[in-house]
Coordinates of C-alpha atoms in Angstrom, one line a residue:
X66 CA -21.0 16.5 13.8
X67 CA -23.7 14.6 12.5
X68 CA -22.6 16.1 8.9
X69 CA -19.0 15.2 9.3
X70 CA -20.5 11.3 10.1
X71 CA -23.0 11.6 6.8
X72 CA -19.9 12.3 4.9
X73 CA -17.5 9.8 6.4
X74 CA -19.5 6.6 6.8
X75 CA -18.6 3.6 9.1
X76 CA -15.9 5.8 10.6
X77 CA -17.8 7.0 13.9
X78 CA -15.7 5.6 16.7
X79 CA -12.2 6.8 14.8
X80 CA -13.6 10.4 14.4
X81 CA -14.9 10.7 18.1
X82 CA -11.4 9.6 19.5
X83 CA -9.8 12.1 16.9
X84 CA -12.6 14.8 18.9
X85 CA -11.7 13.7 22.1
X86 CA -7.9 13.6 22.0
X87 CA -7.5 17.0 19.9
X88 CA -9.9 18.6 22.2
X89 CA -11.2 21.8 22.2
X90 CA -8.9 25.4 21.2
X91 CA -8.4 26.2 24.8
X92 CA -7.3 22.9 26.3
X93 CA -3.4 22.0 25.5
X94 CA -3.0 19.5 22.8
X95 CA -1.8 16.7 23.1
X96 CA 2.1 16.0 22.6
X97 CA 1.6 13.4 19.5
X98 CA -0.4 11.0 17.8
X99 CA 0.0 7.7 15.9
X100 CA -2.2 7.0 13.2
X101 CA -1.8 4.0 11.4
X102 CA -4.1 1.4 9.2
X103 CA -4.1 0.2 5.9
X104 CA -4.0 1.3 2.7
X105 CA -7.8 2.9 2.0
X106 CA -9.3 2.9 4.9
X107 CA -9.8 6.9 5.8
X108 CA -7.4 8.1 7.6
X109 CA -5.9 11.3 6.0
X110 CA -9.5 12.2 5.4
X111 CA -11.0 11.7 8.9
X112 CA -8.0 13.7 10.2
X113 CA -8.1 16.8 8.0
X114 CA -12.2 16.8 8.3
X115 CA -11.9 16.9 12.0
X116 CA -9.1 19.9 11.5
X117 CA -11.4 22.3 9.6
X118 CA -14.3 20.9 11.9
X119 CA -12.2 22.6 14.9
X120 CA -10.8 25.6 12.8
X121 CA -7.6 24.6 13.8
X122 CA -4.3 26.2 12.5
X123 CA -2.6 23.0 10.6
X124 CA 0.3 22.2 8.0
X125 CA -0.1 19.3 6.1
X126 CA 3.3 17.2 5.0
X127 CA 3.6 15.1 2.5
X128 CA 6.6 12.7 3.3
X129 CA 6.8 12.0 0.1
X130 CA 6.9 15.4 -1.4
X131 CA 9.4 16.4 1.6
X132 CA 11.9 13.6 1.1
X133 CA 14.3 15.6 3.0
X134 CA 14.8 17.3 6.3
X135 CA 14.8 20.6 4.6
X136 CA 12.3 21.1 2.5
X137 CA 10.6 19.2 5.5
X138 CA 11.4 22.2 8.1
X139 CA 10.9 24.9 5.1
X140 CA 7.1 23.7 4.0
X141 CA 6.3 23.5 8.0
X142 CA 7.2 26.9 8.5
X143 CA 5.9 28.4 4.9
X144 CA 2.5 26.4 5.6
X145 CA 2.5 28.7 9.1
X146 CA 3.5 32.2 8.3
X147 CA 0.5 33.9 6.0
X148 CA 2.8 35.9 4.4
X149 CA 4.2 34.6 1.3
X150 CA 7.7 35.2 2.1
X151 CA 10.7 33.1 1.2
X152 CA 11.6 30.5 4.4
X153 CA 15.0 29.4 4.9
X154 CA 15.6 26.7 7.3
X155 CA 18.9 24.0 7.1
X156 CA 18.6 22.4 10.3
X157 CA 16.3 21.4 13.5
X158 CA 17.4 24.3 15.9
X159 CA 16.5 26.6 13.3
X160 CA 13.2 25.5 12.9
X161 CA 12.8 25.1 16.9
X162 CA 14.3 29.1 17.0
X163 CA 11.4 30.1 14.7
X164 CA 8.2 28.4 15.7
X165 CA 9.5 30.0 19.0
X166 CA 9.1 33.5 17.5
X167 CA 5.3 32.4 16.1
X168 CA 4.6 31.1 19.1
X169 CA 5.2 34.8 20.5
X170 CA 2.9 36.1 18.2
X171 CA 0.0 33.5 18.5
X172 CA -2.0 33.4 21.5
X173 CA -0.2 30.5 23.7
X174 CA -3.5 28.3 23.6
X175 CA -4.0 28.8 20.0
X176 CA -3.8 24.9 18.9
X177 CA -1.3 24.2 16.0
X178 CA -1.1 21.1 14.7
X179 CA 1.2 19.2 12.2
X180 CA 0.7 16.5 10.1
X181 CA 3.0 14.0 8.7
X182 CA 0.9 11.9 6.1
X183 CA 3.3 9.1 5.0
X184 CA 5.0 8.9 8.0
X185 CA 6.9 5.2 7.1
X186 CA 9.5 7.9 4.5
X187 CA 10.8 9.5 7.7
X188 CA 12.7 6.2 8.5
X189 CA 15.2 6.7 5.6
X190 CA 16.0 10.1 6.7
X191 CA 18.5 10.6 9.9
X192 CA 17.7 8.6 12.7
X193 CA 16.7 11.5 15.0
X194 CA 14.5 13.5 13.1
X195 CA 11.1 11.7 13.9
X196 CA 12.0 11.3 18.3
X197 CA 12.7 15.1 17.6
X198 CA 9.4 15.5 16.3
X199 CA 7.9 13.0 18.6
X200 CA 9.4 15.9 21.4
X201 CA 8.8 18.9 19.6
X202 CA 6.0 20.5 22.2
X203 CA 8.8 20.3 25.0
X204 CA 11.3 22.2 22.9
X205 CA 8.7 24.9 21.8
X206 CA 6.4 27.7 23.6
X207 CA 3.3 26.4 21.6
X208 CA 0.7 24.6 21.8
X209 CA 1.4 22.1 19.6
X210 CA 0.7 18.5 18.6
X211 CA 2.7 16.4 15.6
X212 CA 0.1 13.7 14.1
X213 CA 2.0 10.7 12.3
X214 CA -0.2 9.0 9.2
X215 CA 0.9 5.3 8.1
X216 CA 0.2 2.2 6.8
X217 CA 2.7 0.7 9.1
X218 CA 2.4 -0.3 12.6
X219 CA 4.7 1.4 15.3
X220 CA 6.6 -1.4 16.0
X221 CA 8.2 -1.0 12.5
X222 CA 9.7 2.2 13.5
X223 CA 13.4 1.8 15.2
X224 CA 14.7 4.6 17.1
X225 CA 18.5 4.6 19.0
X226 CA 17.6 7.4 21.3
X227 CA 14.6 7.3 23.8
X228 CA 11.7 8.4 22.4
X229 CA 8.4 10.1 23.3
X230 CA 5.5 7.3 23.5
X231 CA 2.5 8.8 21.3
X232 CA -0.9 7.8 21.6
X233 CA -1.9 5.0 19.1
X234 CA -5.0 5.3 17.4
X235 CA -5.8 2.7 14.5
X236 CA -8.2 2.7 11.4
X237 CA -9.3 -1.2 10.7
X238 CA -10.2 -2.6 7.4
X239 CA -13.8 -1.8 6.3
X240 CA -15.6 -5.0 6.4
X241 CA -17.9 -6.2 3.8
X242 CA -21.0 -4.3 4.9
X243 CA -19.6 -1.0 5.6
X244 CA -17.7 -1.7 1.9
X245 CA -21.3 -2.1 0.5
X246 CA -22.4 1.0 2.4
X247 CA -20.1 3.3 1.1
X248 CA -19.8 2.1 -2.4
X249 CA -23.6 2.5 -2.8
X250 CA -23.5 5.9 -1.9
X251 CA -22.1 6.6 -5.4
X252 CA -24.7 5.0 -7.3
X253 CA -25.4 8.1 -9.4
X254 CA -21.8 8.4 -10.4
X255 CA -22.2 5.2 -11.7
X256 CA -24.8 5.6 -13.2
X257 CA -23.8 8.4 -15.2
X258 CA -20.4 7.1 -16.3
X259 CA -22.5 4.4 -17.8
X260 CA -25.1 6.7 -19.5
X261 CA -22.6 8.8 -20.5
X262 CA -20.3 6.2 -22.7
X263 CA -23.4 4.4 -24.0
X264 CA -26.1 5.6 -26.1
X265 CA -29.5 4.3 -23.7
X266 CA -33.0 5.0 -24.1
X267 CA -35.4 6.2 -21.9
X268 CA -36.9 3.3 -20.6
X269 CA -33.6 1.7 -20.2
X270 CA -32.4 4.6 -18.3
X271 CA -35.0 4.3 -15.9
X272 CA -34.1 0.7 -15.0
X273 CA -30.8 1.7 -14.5
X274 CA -31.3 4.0 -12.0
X275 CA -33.5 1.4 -10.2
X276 CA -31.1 1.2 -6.8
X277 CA -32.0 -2.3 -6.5
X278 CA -30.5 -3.1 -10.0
X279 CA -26.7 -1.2 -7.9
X280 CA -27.3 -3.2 -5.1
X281 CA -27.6 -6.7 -6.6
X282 CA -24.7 -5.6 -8.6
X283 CA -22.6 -4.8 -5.6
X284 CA -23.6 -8.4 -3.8
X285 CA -22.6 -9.8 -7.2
X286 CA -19.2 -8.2 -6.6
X287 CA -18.4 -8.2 -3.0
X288 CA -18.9 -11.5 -3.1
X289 CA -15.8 -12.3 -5.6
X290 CA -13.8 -9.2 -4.7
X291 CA -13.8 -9.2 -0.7
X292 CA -11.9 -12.0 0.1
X293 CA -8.5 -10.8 -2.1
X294 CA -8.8 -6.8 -1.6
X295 CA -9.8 -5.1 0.6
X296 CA -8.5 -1.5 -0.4
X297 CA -11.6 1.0 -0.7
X298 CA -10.0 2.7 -4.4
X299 CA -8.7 -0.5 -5.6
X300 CA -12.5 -1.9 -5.1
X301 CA -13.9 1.2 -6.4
X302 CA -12.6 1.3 -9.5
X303 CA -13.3 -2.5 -10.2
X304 CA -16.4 -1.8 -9.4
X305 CA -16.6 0.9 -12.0
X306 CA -15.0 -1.2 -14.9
X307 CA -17.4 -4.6 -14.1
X308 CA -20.5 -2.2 -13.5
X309 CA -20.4 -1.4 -17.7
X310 CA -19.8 -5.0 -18.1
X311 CA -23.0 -5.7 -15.7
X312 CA -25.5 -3.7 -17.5
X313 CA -24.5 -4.4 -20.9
X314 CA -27.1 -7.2 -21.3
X315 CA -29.8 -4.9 -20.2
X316 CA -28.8 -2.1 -22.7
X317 CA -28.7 -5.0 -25.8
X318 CA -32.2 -6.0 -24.5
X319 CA -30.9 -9.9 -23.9
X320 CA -31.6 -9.9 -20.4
X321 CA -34.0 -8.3 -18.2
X322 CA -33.0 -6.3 -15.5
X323 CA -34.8 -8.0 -13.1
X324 CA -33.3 -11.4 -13.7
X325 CA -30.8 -11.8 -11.2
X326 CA -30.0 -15.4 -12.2
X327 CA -29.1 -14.7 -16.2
X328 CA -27.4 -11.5 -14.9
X329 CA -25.2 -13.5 -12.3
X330 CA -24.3 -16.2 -14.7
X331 CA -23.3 -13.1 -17.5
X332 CA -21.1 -11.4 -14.9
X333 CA -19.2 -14.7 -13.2
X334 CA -16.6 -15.0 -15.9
X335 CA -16.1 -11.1 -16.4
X336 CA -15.6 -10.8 -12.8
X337 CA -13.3 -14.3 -12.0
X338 CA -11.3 -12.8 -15.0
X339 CA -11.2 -9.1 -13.2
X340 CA -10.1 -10.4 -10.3
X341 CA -6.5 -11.6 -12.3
X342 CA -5.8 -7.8 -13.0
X343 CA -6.6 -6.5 -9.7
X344 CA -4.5 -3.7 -9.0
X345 CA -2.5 -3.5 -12.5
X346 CA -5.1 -1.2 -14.5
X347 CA -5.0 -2.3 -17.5
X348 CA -7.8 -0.7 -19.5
X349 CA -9.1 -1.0 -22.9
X350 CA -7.8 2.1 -24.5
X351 CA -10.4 1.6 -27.7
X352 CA -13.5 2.8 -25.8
X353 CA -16.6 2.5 -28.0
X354 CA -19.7 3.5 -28.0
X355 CA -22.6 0.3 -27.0
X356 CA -25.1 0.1 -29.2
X357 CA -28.0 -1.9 -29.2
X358 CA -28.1 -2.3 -33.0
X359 CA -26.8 -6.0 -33.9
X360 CA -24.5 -5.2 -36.6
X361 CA -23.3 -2.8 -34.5
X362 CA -22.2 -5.2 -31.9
X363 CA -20.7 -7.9 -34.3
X364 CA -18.0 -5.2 -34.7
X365 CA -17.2 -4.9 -31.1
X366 CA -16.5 -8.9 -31.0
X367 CA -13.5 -8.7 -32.5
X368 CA -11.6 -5.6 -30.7
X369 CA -12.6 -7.3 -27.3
X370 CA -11.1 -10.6 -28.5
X371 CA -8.1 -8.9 -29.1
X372 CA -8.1 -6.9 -25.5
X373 CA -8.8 -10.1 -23.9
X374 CA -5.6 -12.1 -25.4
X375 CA -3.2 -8.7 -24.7
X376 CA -4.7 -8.9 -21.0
X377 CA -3.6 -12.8 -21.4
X378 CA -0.2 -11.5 -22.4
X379 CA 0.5 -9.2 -20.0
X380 CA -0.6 -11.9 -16.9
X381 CA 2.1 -14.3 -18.6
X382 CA 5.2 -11.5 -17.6
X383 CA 6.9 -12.5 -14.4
X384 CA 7.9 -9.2 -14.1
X385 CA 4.3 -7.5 -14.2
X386 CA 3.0 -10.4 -12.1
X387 CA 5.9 -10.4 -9.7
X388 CA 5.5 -6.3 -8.9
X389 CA 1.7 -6.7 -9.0
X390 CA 2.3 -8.5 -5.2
X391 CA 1.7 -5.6 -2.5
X392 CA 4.1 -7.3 -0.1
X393 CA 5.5 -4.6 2.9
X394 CA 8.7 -2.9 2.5
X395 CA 10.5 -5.6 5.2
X396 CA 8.6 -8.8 3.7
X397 CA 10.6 -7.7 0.0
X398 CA 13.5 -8.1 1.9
X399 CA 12.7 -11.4 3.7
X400 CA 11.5 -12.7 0.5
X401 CA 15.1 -11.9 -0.9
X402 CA 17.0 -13.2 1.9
X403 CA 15.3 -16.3 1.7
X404 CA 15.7 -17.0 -2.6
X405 CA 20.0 -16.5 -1.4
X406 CA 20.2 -18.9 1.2
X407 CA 18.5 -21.5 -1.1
X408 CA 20.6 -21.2 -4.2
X409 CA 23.8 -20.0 -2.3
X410 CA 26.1 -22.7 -0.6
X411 CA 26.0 -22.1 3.4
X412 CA 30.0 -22.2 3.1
X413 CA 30.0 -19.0 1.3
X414 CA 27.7 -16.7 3.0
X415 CA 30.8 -15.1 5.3
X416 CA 32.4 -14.1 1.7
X417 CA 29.2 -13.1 0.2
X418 CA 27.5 -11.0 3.2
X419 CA 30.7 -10.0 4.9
X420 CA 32.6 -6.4 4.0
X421 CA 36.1 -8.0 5.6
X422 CA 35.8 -11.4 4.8
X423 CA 39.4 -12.2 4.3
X424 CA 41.3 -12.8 1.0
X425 CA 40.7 -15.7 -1.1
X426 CA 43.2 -17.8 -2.2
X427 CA 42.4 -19.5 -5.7
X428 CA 43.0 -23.4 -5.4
X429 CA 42.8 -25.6 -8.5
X430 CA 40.0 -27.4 -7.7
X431 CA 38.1 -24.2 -7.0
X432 CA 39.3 -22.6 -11.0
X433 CA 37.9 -26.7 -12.2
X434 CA 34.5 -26.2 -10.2
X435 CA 34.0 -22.5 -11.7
X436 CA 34.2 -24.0 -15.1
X437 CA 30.9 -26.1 -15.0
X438 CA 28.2 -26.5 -17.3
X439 CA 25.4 -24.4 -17.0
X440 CA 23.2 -27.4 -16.3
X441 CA 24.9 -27.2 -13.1
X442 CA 24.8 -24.1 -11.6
X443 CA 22.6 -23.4 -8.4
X444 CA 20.8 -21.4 -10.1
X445 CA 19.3 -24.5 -12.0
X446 CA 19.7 -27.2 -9.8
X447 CA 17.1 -26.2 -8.2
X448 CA 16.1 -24.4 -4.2
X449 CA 18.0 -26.3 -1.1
X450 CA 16.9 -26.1 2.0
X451 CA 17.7 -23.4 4.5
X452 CA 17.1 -22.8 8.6
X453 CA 15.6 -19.7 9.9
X454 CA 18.7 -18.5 11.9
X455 CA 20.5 -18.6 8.5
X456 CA 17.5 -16.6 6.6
X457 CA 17.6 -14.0 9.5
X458 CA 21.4 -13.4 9.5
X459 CA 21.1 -12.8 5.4
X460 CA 18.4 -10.5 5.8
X461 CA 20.1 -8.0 8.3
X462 CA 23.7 -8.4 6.6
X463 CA 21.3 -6.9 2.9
X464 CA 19.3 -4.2 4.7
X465 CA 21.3 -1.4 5.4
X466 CA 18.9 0.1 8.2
X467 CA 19.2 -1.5 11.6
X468 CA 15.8 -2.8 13.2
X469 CA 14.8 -5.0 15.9
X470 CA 13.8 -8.6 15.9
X471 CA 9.7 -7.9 16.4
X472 CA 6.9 -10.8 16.2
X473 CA 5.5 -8.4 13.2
X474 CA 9.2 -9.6 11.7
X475 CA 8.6 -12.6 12.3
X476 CA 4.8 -12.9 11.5
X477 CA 5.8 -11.7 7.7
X478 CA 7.7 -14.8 7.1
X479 CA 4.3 -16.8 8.3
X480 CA 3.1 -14.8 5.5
X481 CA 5.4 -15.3 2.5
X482 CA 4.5 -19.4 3.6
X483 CA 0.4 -18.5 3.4
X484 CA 1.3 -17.0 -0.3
X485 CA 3.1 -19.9 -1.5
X486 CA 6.4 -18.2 -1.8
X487 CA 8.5 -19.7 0.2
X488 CA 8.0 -23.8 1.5
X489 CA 8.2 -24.5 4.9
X490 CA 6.5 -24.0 8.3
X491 CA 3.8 -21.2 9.5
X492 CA 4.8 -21.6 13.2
X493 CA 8.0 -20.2 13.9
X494 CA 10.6 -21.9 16.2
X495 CA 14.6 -20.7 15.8
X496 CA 15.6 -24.2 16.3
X497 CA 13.8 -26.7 14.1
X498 CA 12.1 -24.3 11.9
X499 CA 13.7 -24.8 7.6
X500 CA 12.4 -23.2 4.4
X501 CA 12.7 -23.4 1.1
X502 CA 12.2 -20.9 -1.7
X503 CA 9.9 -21.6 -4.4
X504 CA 9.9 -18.6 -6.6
X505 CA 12.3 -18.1 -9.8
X506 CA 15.2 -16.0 -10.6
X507 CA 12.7 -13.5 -13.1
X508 CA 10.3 -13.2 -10.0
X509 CA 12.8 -12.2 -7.0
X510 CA 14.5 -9.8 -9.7
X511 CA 11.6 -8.0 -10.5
X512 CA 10.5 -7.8 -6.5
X513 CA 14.3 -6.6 -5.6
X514 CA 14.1 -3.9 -8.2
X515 CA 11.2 -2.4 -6.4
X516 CA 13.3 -1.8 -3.6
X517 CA 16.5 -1.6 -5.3
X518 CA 18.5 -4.2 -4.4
X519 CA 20.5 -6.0 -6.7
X520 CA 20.5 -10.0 -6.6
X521 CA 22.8 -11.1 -9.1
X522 CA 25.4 -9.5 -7.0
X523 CA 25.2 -12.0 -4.0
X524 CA 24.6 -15.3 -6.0
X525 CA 27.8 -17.1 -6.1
X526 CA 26.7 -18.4 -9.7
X527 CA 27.7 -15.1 -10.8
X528 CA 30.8 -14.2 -9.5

């Protein structure tokens, strides 16, 4: 065990839990697990480690990959039969019926366990499939457990038949030391992407490698980065980018690498202006070569100059800026909901959001009002002000999945006020509670085509 918590630091209490709840190969499993957490933060890895820690026989799924209950069924039963045989399997019963015939040819104690990394996909298949799997050990003769991955809590997941309860077990967000901790355990790596796109002397090299030299870096870093991300890859790879940026100084000669001051006050701008492409990767594509020759570096003045002001370019599109915001699936949604009922009039929402909302007769004064200027539209006029009962009942008349009203539901709005997207209240009260939605018609397209909803069609501008 002790090589399992070398290789997967800061994660000691989740990976005991995972020991104690999956047991050893001749107690029964448990029925199912819940594993949820954000983004980055360990969870697929701590599980599998664990897995081929205890030898355990195990099928990994890909929610993603298996966007449908078929291939689903297919890749559970392939990733359990060693043959490589063609598996045909078109429905639940059938895939019950045949883990019931490997269950008669494993030992009855012999653990299997199933994985479903991505577990948030199974919602937009049928509404049964994932209590069924939440069930699955009292429908088979196995010993078997199913293990849910997400980044979603299991709240979010709405089921109209009773479902098995599984036992919740979460991965928190790494917190600025344990960040530090495992980022500094790739200092070589770094070290020798460096080396390895610039041309470095000896003597250089060696101060380089100097650990201290990482780990003021890394302070340098954490301390602009924290705050805004907290996503272990995202961080990483910044990391990578401003590390180059860090040490050029020392490879020109300009600034000793002992000077933590001069080095700070080199790296403050190149990281505040990182920090505006955090999670778009945009990368120079005309790598070079660092010399320390000066002739050599006049030339680079001019490409970075140029890389600089198409970075600037790209931060000025509403679209790019608009789908760089990693806002959850249902917050997209409220967001939308809340942009209609400012710039639709309340007095049309039954014929906007309503399938049988009656016919329409065309009066005169309605054909005179549709033939405005454009100055006037809603659209332009500017956001009115909207109540939260009214923001709720657009939301669940656009989303065409049925969930309950949760406090995480509600605790999303709370967060589209923190961001500055919509004006209003943080504390929530369905009677006094009114909002207003800041954002622009470029912005809320570009979030509903992420999730492919189409606005135009329910603004009364444009029908």
């Amino acid at each position: 065990m002790e090589d399992i918590y070398r290789k997967l630091p800061c994660r000691e209490e989740q990976l005991h839990n995972l020991l104690d709840f999956l047991g050893d190969s001749d107690e029964p499993l448990p029925a199912s697990l819940f594993i949820s957490g954000s983004m980055a933060t360990g969870k697929s890895l701590c599980l599998t480690t664990v897995l081929q820690y205890l030898n355990y026989k195990y099928v990994f799924i890909d929610c993603i990959e298996c966007y449908s209950p078929k291939i689903m069924y297919e890749a559970i039963l392939t990733g359990l039969i060693d043959d490589q045989i063609d598996v045909k399997c078109d429905s639940l019963w059938e895939l019950v019926n045949n883990l019931n015939k490997i269950g008669n040819q494993l030992n009855s104690y012999e653990p299997v366990v199933l994985v479903f990394d991505r577990a948030e996909r199974l919602r937009n298949m049928d509404q049964n499939i994932m209590s069924s799997f939440l069930r699955l050990r009292e429908f088979c003769n196995l010993n078997i457990c199913t293990i849910f991955i997400t980044h979603l809590i299991y709240d979010n997941f709405y089921f109209k038949v009773g479902a098995r309860e599984p036992i919740k077990l979460y991965f928190p967000n790494y917190n600025k030391e344990e960040l530090f901790k495992i980022i500094f355990l790739h200092q070589k790596s770094f070290v020798r992407h460096l080396t390895n796109n610039h041309d470095v002397n000896s003597d250089i090299r060696d101060e380089l490698e100097r650990p201290e030299l990482f780990a003021n870096f890394l302070n340098a870093f954490l301390s602009v980065f924290y705050r805004p991300c907290r996503d272990l890859i995202e961080l990483q790879h910044m990391a990578r980018v401003n590390f180059v940026k860090y040490c050029e100084p020392i490879i020109k000669n300009e600034i000793k690498s002992n000077d933590l001051s001069k080095l700070w006050r080199h790296i403050a701008s190149i990281l505040k202006t990182s920090l505006e492409l955090l999670y778009l990767r945009i990368n120079n594509t005309k790598a070079s070569t660092q010399s320390p020759d000066k002739e050599n570096s006049d030339e680079l003045q001019p490409q970075c100059y140029n890389f600089e002001n198409t970075l600037k370019e790209e931060l000025l599109s509403t679209k790019t800026f608009a789908q760089s915001f990693e806002l959850p699936y249902y917050a997209k949604f409220l967001l939308i909901a809340a942009y209609l009922a400012s710039y639709n009039p309340p007095k049309e929402d039954k014929r906007l959001f309503m399938k049988n909302h009656g016919k329409q007769r065309k009066k005169l004064q309605q054909v005179k009002a549709k033939a405005k200027i454009s100055e006037k539209l809603s659209t332009q006029l500017g956001p009115k002000v909207f109540t939260l009962d009214r923001l709720l009942a657009i939301f669940y008349a656009i989303l065409d999945e049925r969930i309950g009203l949760t406090s995480n539901l509600l605790a999303q709005i709370a967060t589209l006020v923190e961001l500055k997207l919509i004006a209003g209240s943080k504390e929530i009260d369905l009677d006094t509670s009114k909002y207003k939605c800041i954002i622009g018609y470029d912005f809320i397209a570009a979030v509903a085509q992420t999730v492919g909803f189409n606005v135009r069609k329910y603004l009364y501008d444009f029908i």
